[in-house]
Amino acid sequence: MNEAAPLPKGNMGEPVARIDARLKVTGDARYPADLPVRDVAHAVLVTSPIARGRLTQLHTEAARAVPGVLDIIAAGDVDGELERPQFGNSGSTSIAPLHDRRIWHDGQIVALVVAETFEAASEAAALVRADFQAEEPSSGFGSPGIEIIPAAGASPLYPENPEAGDFDAAWATAEISIDETYSTPTQHHNPMELFSTTASWFDGDVTVNESSQNVTGWKNTLARQLKVDPEHVRVVSPYVGGAFGSRGPMTPRTAIIAHAARRLGRPVRCVVTRKQAYTTQTYRAETRHHIRMGAMKDGRIVAFRHEGWELTSRPDNYVVGGTGTTARMYGYGAVETKVSLVKADRNTPSYMRSPPETPYVYALENAMDEMAVALAMDPVEFRRVNDTMTEPIEGKPFSSRSLMECYDQAAEAFGWNRRTRGIGSMRDGDWLVGMGCATAVYPTNVAPCTARVRLTADGRIRVQSGSHEIGTGIRTVAAQMAAERLGAPFWSVEVEMGDSSLPPAPVSGGSTSTASVCSAVMKACDAIRARLFHAAVTANDGPLSGLAPADLGIADGRIVAGARVEAVANAMERMGVGEIEEYAEFAPEGSSADAIANLYKGKLEMRMGEEGAKVKYAFGAEFVEVRIHRLTRETRVSRLVGAFAAGRIMNPRTARSQLMGGMIWGVGCALHEATEMDRHSARYVNTDLQDYLVPVNADIQDVKVILVEEKDTDVNPAGVKGLGELGNVGTPAAVASAVYHATGKRIRDLPIRIEDLL
Amino acid sequence: MRPFGFERPETLERAAGIVAAREDRAAPPPLSSAQFIAGGTNMADYMKLGVMRPNLLVDIGRLADPGLRRIAASPDGIRLGALVRMSEAEENADIRIGYPVIAESLQQAASQQIRNMASLGGNILQRTRCEYFRDISWACNKRDPGSGCAAMDGFNRQHAVLGVSDRCIATYHGDFAQALIALDASVETQSPRGGRTMAFSELHRLPGETPHVETQLMADELITLIDIPAKPWARRSHYLKIRDRQSYAFAVASVAVVLDLEDGAVRDVRIALGGLATVPWRAQEAEDELKGGPLDERTAGRAAEAAFAGAMPREHNAFKISLGRQALVRALLETRDMRV
Ligand SMILES: Cc1cc2nc3c(=O)[nH]c(=O)nc-3n(C[C@H](O)[C@H](O)[C@H](O)COP(=O)(O)OP(=O)(O)OC[C@H]3O[C@@H](n4cnc5c(N)ncnc54)[C@H](O)[C@@H]3O)c2cc1C
Ligand code: SF4
């Protein structure tokens, strides 16, 4: 055991190394654009340099003259062949770049050039000239021409603004109040693996190789767009080089490439440049917040109001809607929330790791820190005073909530008691030292899922489920679940995922995968156990003959009841089978009758943490130490400590990695990440990894992750709370809190940069 | 990718001659249809982006002249061949001990991988990282003379506050050049017209009306050597680089200081600023302010005021003036406190 593989505590599995660890670190894992495809043609996108207007004319003569150019597809060329993309469910946007001539955003696709080589396609794409009738664009917040609409009801995902009690009356009684605004910038995913699509047709069937978090959803969406039966579409995504929502919804490019391949009668591959990914893929919407918080001198919050504004595109109402979580975080008393959408000439935003919580909880937790200062209370104690086992909106109990346990364990490991209160009171030479903390939270969602498990007489197990290895370790934990339920060693399990021809699994989003996939795998394994146990107890002469199946267990390849054992292989031999295969459908409590049928159709029914008789959330506490030079004011994070409780931890090693990666991402969110906009033209400016900064190794010093023991049998059969999106939620506010402690400057707009502290 | 020709000559004469034989030999080097390439970390990158569109690349990486790859230390100073890799120079013991400002400026530049490829000659001639320059869909006077400057009223947080013109505010982003300014270096060049030597501080040109003319060089002129005169007091020299993250980032502001202290008083000092100006920038006003007096936070602050007296900020980069001042104060104090 070492730090990377923490010893399991109660309700935790073994810290086994990932099934694909070796492949990943040796570079042997094959990502979709790495797959050799015979006779593949290469496609390059041509995109718009204006953000709003109309495409009037495309000049392609020079491009067509480039040797090796095979085809150029532009507006009008897909009519009748390709249905328009749709926004929602599995589609990122309704903007239909090759159906319409309207330009909705900067960098919109206007044509596709297909050639024998990538080089020829790139050269030709650079020679395509487009004429536009340009119009004055609105870039976003504060621009003339934006439209602001209420979010409630604008999207089925956000029916109403949560509220409780009489905010105005409670606000009037508050002894101490905070009334501030906060903001978070546009952020782009920038996964290491570039976005790509490879489409190959054979005999009327199309296979699309593209990194995806939702192969079943995409298969159905693609089929609709290509006007073919879903049976003829297969989406394959064995490994994903960075997902975090960027590969959740399908973008319009995928169907365009599949169409290009059909038109050309040849496989087509398109690898999108880093720069074009900024405008043809999705991103995290910029947000603004206005928070009012009223408290009594003893620290009790009596009134909380959170109003948010979020950027979206003209045609689509993407809602972030994080008030669902912030409204339920503490025992506030009266709560009022409101969310509005700001519609501008921008592409439609979409999911990015903890989509609602990252911006909204950042604003709330920064306000909590401000309130603690206003109350002259320790920020941890302030949270303790307002901790609650009953959420304030509907008065439902939490299924479990270990928030203060997390605070206490993290504070202890961090050495919070060494923090001196005064602003700038801690120094290390010319460096001001600041310490801060914040809460992390993520709802425990779960979704319908199917899986097939096969046990062969030689003890091997194969698990199949159309989920996605997006780097979380889902194949590994699914294997652990199967190994545990079937009493087999971990190495005997093989797991197949990332293919729409497998039994369908939900989108790998909302931190649902471990809970959903493990619940389905568990169900399939239990069906296998039932068959084995039945065979064991009904045998005439077997060692377990006559026992009740309920008294049997399985371990080390043997069916056991106390001292009586029978080898699984023996039982199977008696059954006359070489293998037992079971397919299971798992639908979470409260799912509709059509949940599984809908899953097959690519329509997701996710059960959210707020739904049901109890509220199901995972919590954590994060502590940060920063160093800020007294003269030049650059901020460096010297220490991070996070403690998290998330029900059953399937694998402490992969859990720790997820949480640590999240905390590091949170440092980027706090100090580095922002997509900058040229306001006049509504175009992005810093569209590469030189100017879009993320932390590098040298920015991350000491990171400690504590897994807090927690048991929750209400969340789902596997007892698992998703934690993939938990780790990054608290970090930005904890950094802001530490920066305040070091400098006395309260920074409310992310990222926190040198200029904010000079 | 645009097709282009590729030549790999073995002699300096041939390399310069290939370019001299071209019709547009009189064009300012960045606009010439033939381009030299050394490590290629800047040239190949900008060709991929379409910023550089040469018809012919002349690879100088195979030139036979051993002087181009040599680091030669002598009592008179140190001579660095133009093809010496950044990583070779930063690891050289004479440089680390005698001229720490050079080693520090190189160590904090780019990444180890890039420094293993990049040459010193290419480094000093690297072109700006202005975002609008690097994306050919924007108007840019430097890339496309006369087209305008999108950065002027755009997002210009990283742009220069010193040496700007109303045509261009692009920052010179290299680090090594500041060390060369502070050390009073000169460069030697070769062209079909012969060799010449110029002060390094004369090499780069302010943008003025012609931001596409970046140096005094001609298109067929090669840098061969960088010559750093001996200065015993260069042991007390330091490069401070302030950036948005700890590594692998260009300077938001940087300062090179070479300091001659005697009994706590400044006998001589040379200061260069990076990340703040359109060219490697010597802060002579600040030097004058300090000479002959004590060096403490107060006098350093006065020098810093003087250094930025002529600064001209735009919408998003005004902070660079206060940051530049603070960085200068910090660099001076850190250099003063060096143990040499
Ligand atoms: C991601 C990234 C980060 C970077 N970060 C930094 C940083 O933090 N600090 C920093 O200082 N630099 C940084 N750089 C720039 C890097 O240092 C330069 O790209 C490199 O030094 C250029 O050297 P080269 O030999 O590769 O030049 P090339 O790309 O080969 O050439 C650059 C230019 O110099 C010309 N040239 C080259 N040699 C000669 C010669 N002998 N005579 C005449 N002309 C010549 C070429 O024609 C070309 O115009 C970074 C670069 C990248 C890609
Ligand atoms: S600042 Fe200079 S390099 Fe940048 S866009 Fe303007 S002219 Fe071009």
GROMACS .gro file of N, CA and C in nm, chain A residues 49 118-120 122-123 126-127 275 430-431 629-636 671-672 676-681 683-696 698-699 701 753-755 758, chain B residues 1-3 45-46 49 53 129-132 134-135 137-138 150 153-155 157-158 173 240-250 252 297 315-316 319-320 322-323 326-330 333-334:
model
  288
   49PRO      N    1  -1.541   3.325  -3.958
   49PRO     CA    2  -1.469   3.425  -3.879
   49PRO      C    3  -1.561   3.534  -3.824
  118PHE      N    4  -0.460   1.448  -4.491
  118PHE     CA    5  -0.491   1.558  -4.400
  118PHE      C    6  -0.428   1.688  -4.451
  119GLU      N    7  -0.307   1.676  -4.505
  119GLU     CA    8  -0.234   1.794  -4.552
  119GLU      C    9  -0.309   1.861  -4.667
  120ALA      N   10  -0.355   1.779  -4.762
  120ALA     CA   11  -0.428   1.836  -4.876
  120ALA      C   12  -0.558   1.898  -4.829
  122SER      N   13  -0.621   2.026  -4.538
  122SER     CA   14  -0.590   2.151  -4.466
  122SER      C   15  -0.558   2.262  -4.563
  123GLU      N   16  -0.478   2.231  -4.664
  123GLU     CA   17  -0.441   2.333  -4.761
  123GLU      C   18  -0.565   2.385  -4.833
  126ALA      N   19  -0.791   2.604  -4.623
  126ALA     CA   20  -0.742   2.740  -4.609
  126ALA      C   21  -0.772   2.824  -4.733
  127LEU      N   22  -0.800   2.757  -4.843
  127LEU     CA   23  -0.825   2.831  -4.968
  127LEU      C   24  -0.975   2.856  -4.993
  275LYS      N   25  -0.786   2.470  -3.200
  275LYS     CA   26  -0.849   2.600  -3.214
  275LYS      C   27  -0.998   2.585  -3.250
  430ASP      N   28   0.910   3.667   0.210
  430ASP     CA   29   0.835   3.767   0.135
  430ASP      C   30   0.699   3.717   0.089
  431TRP      N   31   0.666   3.594   0.127
  431TRP     CA   32   0.539   3.536   0.082
  431TRP      C   33   0.434   3.544   0.192
  629HIS      N   34   0.313   3.651  -0.325
  629HIS     CA   35   0.430   3.736  -0.301
  629HIS      C   36   0.386   3.876  -0.262
  630ARG      N   37   0.449   3.931  -0.162
  630ARG     CA   38   0.402   4.060  -0.109
  630ARG      C   39   0.414   4.170  -0.213
  631LEU      N   40   0.509   4.160  -0.305
  631LEU     CA   41   0.526   4.266  -0.405
  631LEU      C   42   0.454   4.234  -0.536
  632THR      N   43   0.483   4.118  -0.591
  632THR     CA   44   0.434   4.090  -0.727
  632THR      C   45   0.303   4.014  -0.730
  633ARG      N   46   0.258   3.962  -0.618
  633ARG     CA   47   0.120   3.920  -0.599
  633ARG      C   48   0.075   3.800  -0.680
  634GLU      N   49   0.170   3.720  -0.729
  634GLU     CA   50   0.122   3.597  -0.793
  634GLU      C   51   0.084   3.498  -0.683
  635THR      N   52  -0.022   3.422  -0.709
  635THR     CA   53  -0.073   3.329  -0.610
  635THR      C   54  -0.029   3.188  -0.645
  636ARG      N   55   0.028   3.119  -0.549
  636ARG     CA   56   0.064   2.978  -0.569
  636ARG      C   57  -0.001   2.896  -0.459
  671LEU      N   58  -0.760   2.990  -1.039
  671LEU     CA   59  -0.648   3.080  -1.069
  671LEU      C   60  -0.614   3.094  -1.217
  672HIS      N   61  -0.658   3.003  -1.301
  672HIS     CA   62  -0.605   3.002  -1.437
  672HIS      C   63  -0.709   3.009  -1.549
  676GLU      N   64  -1.120   3.389  -2.311
  676GLU     CA   65  -1.137   3.534  -2.324
  676GLU      C   66  -1.207   3.568  -2.454
  677MET      N   67  -1.280   3.676  -2.449
  677MET     CA   68  -1.363   3.712  -2.562
  677MET      C   69  -1.320   3.847  -2.614
  678ASP      N   70  -1.317   3.859  -2.745
  678ASP     CA   71  -1.304   3.990  -2.808
  678ASP      C   72  -1.447   4.044  -2.815
  679ARG      N   73  -1.475   4.142  -2.732
  679ARG     CA   74  -1.615   4.181  -2.714
  679ARG      C   75  -1.679   4.239  -2.840
  680HIS      N   76  -1.601   4.312  -2.919
  680HIS     CA   77  -1.661   4.376  -3.037
  680HIS      C   78  -1.707   4.272  -3.138
  681SER      N   79  -1.627   4.168  -3.153
  681SER     CA   80  -1.658   4.072  -3.257
  681SER      C   81  -1.724   3.946  -3.203
  683ARG      N   82  -1.586   3.702  -3.054
  683ARG     CA   83  -1.502   3.587  -3.090
  683ARG      C   84  -1.405   3.558  -2.978
  684TYR      N   85  -1.373   3.429  -2.962
  684TYR     CA   86  -1.274   3.391  -2.861
  684TYR      C   87  -1.134   3.431  -2.907
  685VAL      N   88  -1.051   3.462  -2.809
  685VAL     CA   89  -0.917   3.511  -2.841
  685VAL      C   90  -0.808   3.409  -2.805
  686ASN      N   91  -0.819   3.349  -2.688
  686ASN     CA   92  -0.707   3.265  -2.640
  686ASN      C   93  -0.735   3.117  -2.667
  687THR      N   94  -0.744   3.084  -2.795
  687THR     CA   95  -0.793   2.952  -2.831
  687THR      C   96  -0.681   2.849  -2.851
  688ASP      N   97  -0.592   2.837  -2.758
  688ASP     CA   98  -0.498   2.725  -2.758
  688ASP      C   99  -0.441   2.710  -2.618
  689LEU      N  100  -0.360   2.607  -2.600
  689LEU     CA  101  -0.312   2.578  -2.465
  689LEU      C  102  -0.197   2.667  -2.422
  690GLN      N  103  -0.152   2.754  -2.510
  690GLN     CA  104  -0.056   2.854  -2.464
  690GLN      C  105  -0.127   2.960  -2.381
  691ASP      N  106  -0.242   3.004  -2.431
  691ASP     CA  107  -0.308   3.117  -2.366
  691ASP      C  108  -0.424   3.077  -2.276
  692TYR      N  109  -0.481   2.959  -2.301
  692TYR     CA  110  -0.583   2.909  -2.209
  692TYR      C  111  -0.507   2.827  -2.105
  693LEU      N  112  -0.486   2.886  -1.990
  693LEU     CA  113  -0.397   2.822  -1.894
  693LEU      C  114  -0.469   2.722  -1.806
  694VAL      N  115  -0.402   2.611  -1.783
  694VAL     CA  116  -0.444   2.514  -1.681
  694VAL      C  117  -0.320   2.490  -1.595
  695PRO      N  118  -0.339   2.441  -1.474
  695PRO     CA  119  -0.220   2.420  -1.390
  695PRO      C  120  -0.124   2.319  -1.454
  696VAL      N  121   0.004   2.341  -1.436
  696VAL     CA  122   0.104   2.242  -1.475
  696VAL      C  123   0.157   2.178  -1.346
  698ALA      N  124   0.419   2.200  -1.183
  698ALA     CA  125   0.485   2.290  -1.088
  698ALA      C  126   0.386   2.372  -1.006
  699ASP      N  127   0.261   2.381  -1.053
  699ASP     CA  128   0.161   2.456  -0.977
  699ASP      C  129   0.100   2.373  -0.864
  701GLN      N  130   0.155   2.132  -0.559
  701GLN     CA  131   0.257   2.085  -0.467
  701GLN      C  132   0.207   1.964  -0.389
  753ARG      N  133  -0.647   3.661  -1.048
  753ARG     CA  134  -0.520   3.683  -1.117
  753ARG      C  135  -0.437   3.789  -1.047
  754ILE      N  136  -0.314   3.800  -1.094
  754ILE     CA  137  -0.220   3.896  -1.035
  754ILE      C  138  -0.285   4.034  -1.025
  755GLU      N  139  -0.351   4.078  -1.133
  755GLU     CA  140  -0.403   4.214  -1.136
  755GLU      C  141  -0.510   4.238  -1.030
  758LEU      N  142  -0.294   4.334  -0.692
  758LEU     CA  143  -0.188   4.436  -0.686
  758LEU      C  144  -0.231   4.556  -0.602
  759MET      N  145  -0.190   2.204  -4.514
  759MET     CA  146  -0.054   2.254  -4.515
  759MET      C  147  -0.017   2.304  -4.653
  760ARG      N  148   0.042   2.421  -4.661
  760ARG     CA  149   0.086   2.472  -4.791
  760ARG      C  150   0.216   2.403  -4.830
  761PRO      N  151   0.229   2.365  -4.955
  761PRO     CA  152   0.357   2.306  -4.999
  761PRO      C  153   0.468   2.411  -4.995
  803ASP      N  154   0.577   2.599  -3.592
  803ASP     CA  155   0.451   2.630  -3.525
  803ASP      C  156   0.374   2.736  -3.604
  804TYR      N  157   0.443   2.843  -3.640
  804TYR     CA  158   0.374   2.952  -3.709
  804TYR      C  159   0.340   2.918  -3.854
  807LEU      N  160   0.014   2.740  -3.834
  807LEU     CA  161  -0.096   2.834  -3.811
  807LEU      C  162  -0.122   2.923  -3.932
  811ARG      N  163   0.430   3.194  -4.413
  811ARG     CA  164   0.393   3.120  -4.533
  811ARG      C  165   0.507   3.118  -4.634
  887ARG      N  166   0.385   3.652  -2.941
  887ARG     CA  167   0.278   3.557  -2.916
  887ARG      C  168   0.143   3.627  -2.914
  888CYS      N  169   0.135   3.751  -2.959
  888CYS     CA  170   0.005   3.821  -2.965
  888CYS      C  171  -0.100   3.726  -3.025
  889GLU      N  172  -0.210   3.708  -2.953
  889GLU     CA  173  -0.312   3.611  -2.998
  889GLU      C  174  -0.368   3.648  -3.135
  890TYR      N  175  -0.378   3.776  -3.159
  890TYR     CA  176  -0.437   3.822  -3.284
  890TYR      C  177  -0.340   3.803  -3.401
  892ARG      N  178  -0.134   3.548  -3.403
  892ARG     CA  179  -0.123   3.403  -3.423
  892ARG      C  180  -0.245   3.340  -3.488
  893ASP      N  181  -0.352   3.413  -3.503
  893ASP     CA  182  -0.471   3.357  -3.569
  893ASP      C  183  -0.497   3.445  -3.692
  895SER      N  184  -0.719   3.493  -3.891
  895SER     CA  185  -0.848   3.551  -3.926
  895SER      C  186  -0.864   3.693  -3.872
  896TRP      N  187  -0.769   3.742  -3.792
  896TRP     CA  188  -0.779   3.878  -3.738
  896TRP      C  189  -0.695   3.975  -3.821
  908ALA      N  190  -0.609   4.435  -3.444
  908ALA     CA  191  -0.727   4.391  -3.369
  908ALA      C  192  -0.704   4.396  -3.219
  911ASP      N  193  -0.798   4.751  -2.957
  911ASP     CA  194  -0.922   4.766  -2.880
  911ASP      C  195  -0.982   4.631  -2.846
  912GLY      N  196  -0.902   4.527  -2.856
  912GLY     CA  197  -0.951   4.393  -2.825
  912GLY      C  198  -0.909   4.351  -2.686
  913PHE      N  199  -0.889   4.221  -2.670
  913PHE     CA  200  -0.846   4.169  -2.541
  913PHE      C  201  -0.693   4.179  -2.537
  915ARG      N  202  -0.472   4.201  -2.258
  915ARG     CA  203  -0.411   4.185  -2.126
  915ARG      C  204  -0.261   4.156  -2.134
  916GLN      N  205  -0.218   4.077  -2.232
  916GLN     CA  206  -0.075   4.039  -2.236
  916GLN      C  207   0.009   4.138  -2.316
  931HIS      N  208   0.824   3.849  -2.642
  931HIS     CA  209   0.800   3.752  -2.536
  931HIS      C  210   0.920   3.671  -2.490
  998LEU      N  211   1.420   3.762  -1.296
  998LEU     CA  212   1.294   3.738  -1.226
  998LEU      C  213   1.182   3.733  -1.328
  999LYS      N  214   1.107   3.626  -1.327
  999LYS     CA  215   1.000   3.610  -1.425
  999LYS      C  216   0.868   3.591  -1.351
 1000ILE      N  217   0.775   3.680  -1.374
 1000ILE     CA  218   0.644   3.670  -1.310
 1000ILE      C  219   0.546   3.620  -1.415
 1001ARG      N  220   0.475   3.515  -1.381
 1001ARG     CA  221   0.383   3.458  -1.478
 1001ARG      C  222   0.257   3.409  -1.411
 1002ASP      N  223   0.158   3.376  -1.493
 1002ASP     CA  224   0.028   3.338  -1.439
 1002ASP      C  225   0.028   3.199  -1.379
 1003ARG      N  226   0.124   3.117  -1.419
 1003ARG     CA  227   0.140   2.990  -1.350
 1003ARG      C  228   0.289   2.965  -1.330
 1004GLN      N  229   0.320   2.860  -1.258
 1004GLN     CA  230   0.456   2.845  -1.208
 1004GLN      C  231   0.558   2.806  -1.315
 1005SER      N  232   0.511   2.744  -1.423
 1005SER     CA  233   0.605   2.697  -1.524
 1005SER      C  234   0.536   2.698  -1.659
 1006TYR      N  235   0.617   2.690  -1.765
 1006TYR     CA  236   0.563   2.676  -1.901
 1006TYR      C  237   0.464   2.788  -1.933
 1007ALA      N  238   0.507   2.909  -1.911
 1007ALA     CA  239   0.423   3.023  -1.945
 1007ALA      C  240   0.515   3.140  -1.976
 1008PHE      N  241   0.471   3.224  -2.068
 1008PHE     CA  242   0.546   3.344  -2.098
 1008PHE      C  243   0.533   3.442  -1.983
 1010VAL      N  244   0.445   3.756  -1.769
 1010VAL     CA  245   0.354   3.872  -1.764
 1010VAL      C  246   0.442   3.995  -1.744
 1055GLU      N  247   1.443   4.936  -0.058
 1055GLU     CA  248   1.310   4.929  -0.118
 1055GLU      C  249   1.264   5.067  -0.167
 1073GLU      N  250  -0.679   4.892  -2.261
 1073GLU     CA  251  -0.789   4.858  -2.170
 1073GLU      C  252  -0.755   4.750  -2.066
 1074HIS      N  253  -0.690   4.642  -2.108
 1074HIS     CA  254  -0.675   4.530  -2.015
 1074HIS      C  255  -0.536   4.514  -1.956
 1077PHE      N  256  -0.257   4.704  -1.550
 1077PHE     CA  257  -0.194   4.644  -1.431
 1077PHE      C  258  -0.047   4.615  -1.453
 1078LYS      N  259  -0.007   4.606  -1.580
 1078LYS     CA  260   0.134   4.573  -1.606
 1078LYS      C  261   0.227   4.685  -1.560
 1080SER      N  262   0.185   4.870  -1.273
 1080SER     CA  263   0.215   4.847  -1.130
 1080SER      C  264   0.288   4.715  -1.109
 1081LEU      N  265   0.251   4.614  -1.186
 1081LEU     CA  266   0.322   4.486  -1.171
 1081LEU      C  267   0.468   4.502  -1.212
 1084GLN      N  268   0.660   4.671  -0.937
 1084GLN     CA  269   0.683   4.581  -0.822
 1084GLN      C  270   0.788   4.477  -0.857
 1085ALA      N  271   0.779   4.427  -0.981
 1085ALA     CA  272   0.874   4.324  -1.023
 1085ALA      C  273   1.015   4.382  -1.024
 1086LEU      N  274   1.027   4.505  -1.067
 1086LEU     CA  275   1.158   4.568  -1.072
 1086LEU      C  276   1.214   4.585  -0.930
 1087VAL      N  277   1.130   4.628  -0.839
 1087VAL     CA  278   1.174   4.643  -0.699
 1087VAL      C  279   1.219   4.507  -0.646
 1088ARG      N  280   1.137   4.408  -0.669
 1088ARG     CA  281   1.169   4.274  -0.616
 1088ARG      C  282   1.299   4.221  -0.677
 1091LEU      N  283   1.600   4.395  -0.523
 1091LEU     CA  284   1.629   4.351  -0.386
 1091LEU      C  285   1.685   4.209  -0.385
 1092GLU      N  286   1.627   4.123  -0.469
 1092GLU     CA  287   1.675   3.986  -0.472
 1092GLU      C  288   1.819   3.980  -0.526
   0.00000   0.00000   0.00000
